[in-house]
PDB file of N, CA and C in Angstrom:
ATOM      1  N   ASP A 886     101.649  78.232 108.574  1.00 47.00           N
ATOM      2  CA  ASP A 886     100.996  78.777 107.365  1.00 47.00           C
ATOM      3  C   ASP A 886     100.218  79.994 107.727  1.00 47.00           C
ATOM      4  N   ARG A 887      99.622  80.113 108.849  1.00 53.00           N
ATOM      5  CA  ARG A 887      98.954  81.292 109.327  1.00 53.00           C
ATOM      6  C   ARG A 887     100.093  82.556 109.479  1.00 53.00           C
ATOM      7  N   ASN A 888     101.160  82.229 109.989  1.00 55.00           N
ATOM      8  CA  ASN A 888     102.027  83.373 110.402  1.00 55.00           C
ATOM      9  C   ASN A 888     102.518  83.820 109.019  1.00 55.00           C
ATOM     10  N   GLU A 889     102.839  82.977 108.047  1.00 59.00           N
ATOM     11  CA  GLU A 889     103.430  83.364 106.721  1.00 59.00           C
ATOM     12  C   GLU A 889     102.156  84.371 106.065  1.00 59.00           C
ATOM     13  N   SER A 890     100.983  83.643 106.124  1.00 54.00           N
ATOM     14  CA  SER A 890      99.892  84.507 105.620  1.00 54.00           C
ATOM     15  C   SER A 890      99.781  85.926 106.083  1.00 54.00           C
ATOM     16  N   GLY A 891      99.964  86.151 107.545  1.00 53.00           N
ATOM     17  CA  GLY A 891      99.817  87.049 108.316  1.00 53.00           C
ATOM     18  C   GLY A 891     100.815  88.034 107.745  1.00 53.00           C
ATOM     19  N   LYS A 892     102.125  87.624 107.399  1.00 57.00           N
ATOM     20  CA  LYS A 892     103.130  88.730 106.935  1.00 57.00           C
ATOM     21  C   LYS A 892     102.867  89.017 105.491  1.00 57.00           C
ATOM     22  N   ALA A 893     102.143  87.917 104.728  1.00 55.00           N
ATOM     23  CA  ALA A 893     102.012  88.384 103.318  1.00 55.00           C
ATOM     24  C   ALA A 893     100.883  89.421 103.440  1.00 55.00           C
ATOM     25  N   VAL A 894      99.997  89.224 104.242  1.00 60.00           N
ATOM     26  CA  VAL A 894      98.848  90.176 104.364  1.00 60.00           C
ATOM     27  C   VAL A 894      99.521  91.866 104.551  1.00 60.00           C
ATOM     28  N   GLY A 895     100.606  91.734 105.669  1.00 61.00           N
ATOM     29  CA  GLY A 895     101.276  93.190 105.858  1.00 61.00           C
ATOM     30  C   GLY A 895     101.780  93.742 104.568  1.00 61.00           C
ATOM     31  N   VAL A 896     102.564  92.857 103.821  1.00 61.00           N
ATOM     32  CA  VAL A 896     103.188  93.125 102.650  1.00 61.00           C
ATOM     33  C   VAL A 896     102.180  93.884 101.787  1.00 61.00           C
ATOM     34  N   ASP A 897     101.001  93.082 101.608  1.00 67.00           N
ATOM     35  CA  ASP A 897     100.044  93.480 100.603  1.00 67.00           C
ATOM     36  C   ASP A 897      99.557  94.796 100.870  1.00 67.00           C
ATOM     37  N   LEU A 898      99.286  94.978 102.295  1.00 68.00           N
ATOM     38  CA  LEU A 898      98.552  96.409 102.745  1.00 68.00           C
ATOM     39  C   LEU A 898      99.790  97.421 102.280  1.00 68.00           C
ATOM     40  N   LEU A 899     100.960  97.399 102.405  1.00 67.00           N
ATOM     41  CA  LEU A 899     102.148  98.215 101.984  1.00 67.00           C
ATOM     42  C   LEU A 899     102.023  98.472 100.408  1.00 67.00           C
ATOM     43  N   GLU A 900     101.857  97.463  99.949  1.00 66.00           N
ATOM     44  CA  GLU A 900     101.838  97.620  98.269  1.00 66.00           C
ATOM     45  C   GLU A 900     100.509  98.488  97.988  1.00 66.00           C
ATOM     46  N   VAL A 901      99.459  97.905  98.539  1.00 66.00           N
ATOM     47  CA  VAL A 901      98.036  98.573  98.233  1.00 66.00           C
ATOM     48  C   VAL A 901      98.121 100.251  98.552  1.00 66.00           C
ATOM     49  N   SER A 902      98.732 100.532  99.956  1.00 63.00           N
ATOM     50  CA  SER A 902      98.772 101.888 100.247  1.00 63.00           C
ATOM     51  C   SER A 902      99.740 102.564  99.485  1.00 63.00           C
ATOM     52  N   LYS A 903     100.784 101.947  98.931  1.00 62.00           N
ATOM     53  CA  LYS A 903     101.901 102.695  98.041  1.00 62.00           C
ATOM     54  C   LYS A 903     101.351 102.808  96.593  1.00 62.00           C
ATOM     55  N   GLY A 904     100.655 101.453  96.346  1.00 59.00           N
ATOM     56  CA  GLY A 904     100.377 101.596  94.704  1.00 59.00           C
ATOM     57  C   GLY A 904      99.098 102.092  94.253  1.00 59.00           C
ATOM     58  N   VAL A 905      98.115 102.145  95.145  1.00 59.00           N
ATOM     59  CA  VAL A 905      96.848 102.610  94.951  1.00 59.00           C
ATOM     60  C   VAL A 905      96.517 103.962  95.476  1.00 59.00           C
ATOM     61  N   LYS A 906      96.272 104.860  94.321  1.00 58.00           N
ATOM     62  CA  LYS A 906      96.062 106.281  94.842  1.00 58.00           C
ATOM     63  C   LYS A 906      94.780 106.795  94.141  1.00 58.00           C
ATOM     64  N   LEU A 907      93.648 106.763  94.576  1.00 56.00           N
ATOM     65  CA  LEU A 907      92.723 107.219  93.837  1.00 56.00           C
ATOM     66  C   LEU A 907      91.763 108.212  94.690  1.00 56.00           C
ATOM     67  N   ASP A 908      91.070 109.170  93.964  1.00 56.00           N
ATOM     68  CA  ASP A 908      90.465 110.344  94.588  1.00 56.00           C
ATOM     69  C   ASP A 908      89.317 109.960  95.360  1.00 56.00           C
ATOM     70  N   GLY A 909      89.543 110.106  96.637  1.00 62.00           N
ATOM     71  CA  GLY A 909      88.135 109.802  97.402  1.00 62.00           C
ATOM     72  C   GLY A 909      88.647 108.456  98.142  1.00 62.00           C
ATOM     73  N   LEU A 910      89.727 108.171  98.293  1.00 63.00           N
ATOM     74  CA  LEU A 910      90.254 106.845  98.743  1.00 63.00           C
ATOM     75  C   LEU A 910      90.397 107.088 100.175  1.00 63.00           C
ATOM     76  N   PRO A 911      89.462 105.984 101.081  1.00 66.00           N
ATOM     77  CA  PRO A 911      89.606 106.342 102.392  1.00 66.00           C
ATOM     78  C   PRO A 911      90.864 106.341 103.152  1.00 66.00           C
ATOM     79  N   GLU A 912      91.093 106.922 104.231  1.00 79.00           N
ATOM     80  CA  GLU A 912      92.440 107.040 105.110  1.00 79.00           C
ATOM     81  C   GLU A 912      92.607 105.817 105.557  1.00 79.00           C
ATOM     82  N   PRO A 913      94.083 105.657 105.747  1.00 80.00           N
ATOM     83  CA  PRO A 913      94.735 104.381 106.129  1.00 80.00           C
ATOM     84  C   PRO A 913      93.883 103.811 107.268  1.00 80.00           C
ATOM     85  N   GLU A 914      93.684 104.521 108.263  1.00 82.00           N
ATOM     86  CA  GLU A 914      92.879 104.086 109.561  1.00 82.00           C
ATOM     87  C   GLU A 914      91.633 103.461 109.198  1.00 82.00           C
ATOM     88  N   THR A 915      90.952 104.190 108.224  1.00 82.00           N
ATOM     89  CA  THR A 915      89.488 103.707 107.766  1.00 82.00           C
ATOM     90  C   THR A 915      89.727 102.342 107.145  1.00 82.00           C
ATOM     91  N   ILE A 916      90.824 102.279 106.016  1.00 79.00           N
ATOM     92  CA  ILE A 916      91.207 101.104 105.421  1.00 79.00           C
ATOM     93  C   ILE A 916      91.440  99.971 106.403  1.00 79.00           C
ATOM     94  N   LYS A 917      92.094 100.214 107.427  1.00 82.00           N
ATOM     95  CA  LYS A 917      92.427  99.057 108.324  1.00 82.00           C
ATOM     96  C   LYS A 917      91.162  98.619 109.014  1.00 82.00           C
ATOM     97  N   LYS A 918      90.108  99.485 109.388  1.00 84.00           N
ATOM     98  CA  LYS A 918      88.987  99.042 110.065  1.00 84.00           C
ATOM     99  C   LYS A 918      88.207  98.292 109.026  1.00 84.00           C
ATOM    100  N   ILE A 919      88.055  98.449 107.834  1.00 81.00           N
ATOM    101  CA  ILE A 919      87.315  97.745 106.734  1.00 81.00           C
ATOM    102  C   ILE A 919      88.059  96.352 106.878  1.00 81.00           C
ATOM    103  N   LEU A 920      89.433  96.170 106.659  1.00 81.00           N
ATOM    104  CA  LEU A 920      90.163  94.923 106.548  1.00 81.00           C
ATOM    105  C   LEU A 920      89.829  94.218 107.753  1.00 81.00           C
ATOM    106  N   VAL A 921      89.884  94.736 109.150  1.00 85.00           N
ATOM    107  CA  VAL A 921      89.548  93.963 110.109  1.00 85.00           C
ATOM    108  C   VAL A 921      88.074  93.564 110.280  1.00 85.00           C
ATOM    109  N   GLY A 922      87.394  94.237 109.870  1.00 85.00           N
ATOM    110  CA  GLY A 922      85.905  94.030 109.565  1.00 85.00           C
ATOM    111  C   GLY A 922      85.890  92.744 108.684  1.00 85.00           C
ATOM    112  N   LEU A 923      86.793  92.712 107.643  1.00 85.00           N
ATOM    113  CA  LEU A 923      86.648  91.345 106.859  1.00 85.00           C
ATOM    114  C   LEU A 923      87.370  90.273 107.410  1.00 85.00           C
ATOM    115  N   GLY A 924      87.748  90.233 108.658  1.00 86.00           N
ATOM    116  CA  GLY A 924      88.488  89.249 109.298  1.00 86.00           C
ATOM    117  C   GLY A 924      90.028  89.055 109.110  1.00 86.00           C
ATOM    118  N   LEU A 925      90.566  90.185 108.508  1.00 79.00           N
ATOM    119  CA  LEU A 925      92.131  90.123 108.307  1.00 79.00           C
ATOM    120  C   LEU A 925      92.892  90.852 109.528  1.00 79.00           C
ATOM    121  N   LYS A 926      94.078  90.310 110.026  1.00 78.00           N
ATOM    122  CA  LYS A 926      94.813  90.933 110.748  1.00 78.00           C
ATOM    123  C   LYS A 926      95.717  91.980 110.417  1.00 78.00           C
ATOM    124  N   VAL A 927      95.541  93.183 110.969  1.00 70.00           N
ATOM    125  CA  VAL A 927      96.299  94.325 110.695  1.00 70.00           C
ATOM    126  C   VAL A 927      97.307  94.717 111.647  1.00 70.00           C
ATOM    127  N   SER A 928      98.470  94.718 111.431  1.00 64.00           N
ATOM    128  CA  SER A 928      99.474  95.069 112.656  1.00 64.00           C
ATOM    129  C   SER A 928      99.816  96.473 112.470  1.00 64.00           C
TER     130      SER A 928
END
């Protein structure tokens, strides 16, 4: 289950990075740091 959820998170990150475009959105590296801070694994 954890491996599947990890893959799902990766897919979600791709969808978010492609689908969400807002003015002032943090750079990808900053977003990754935030997600890691929330306890998510970022590949």
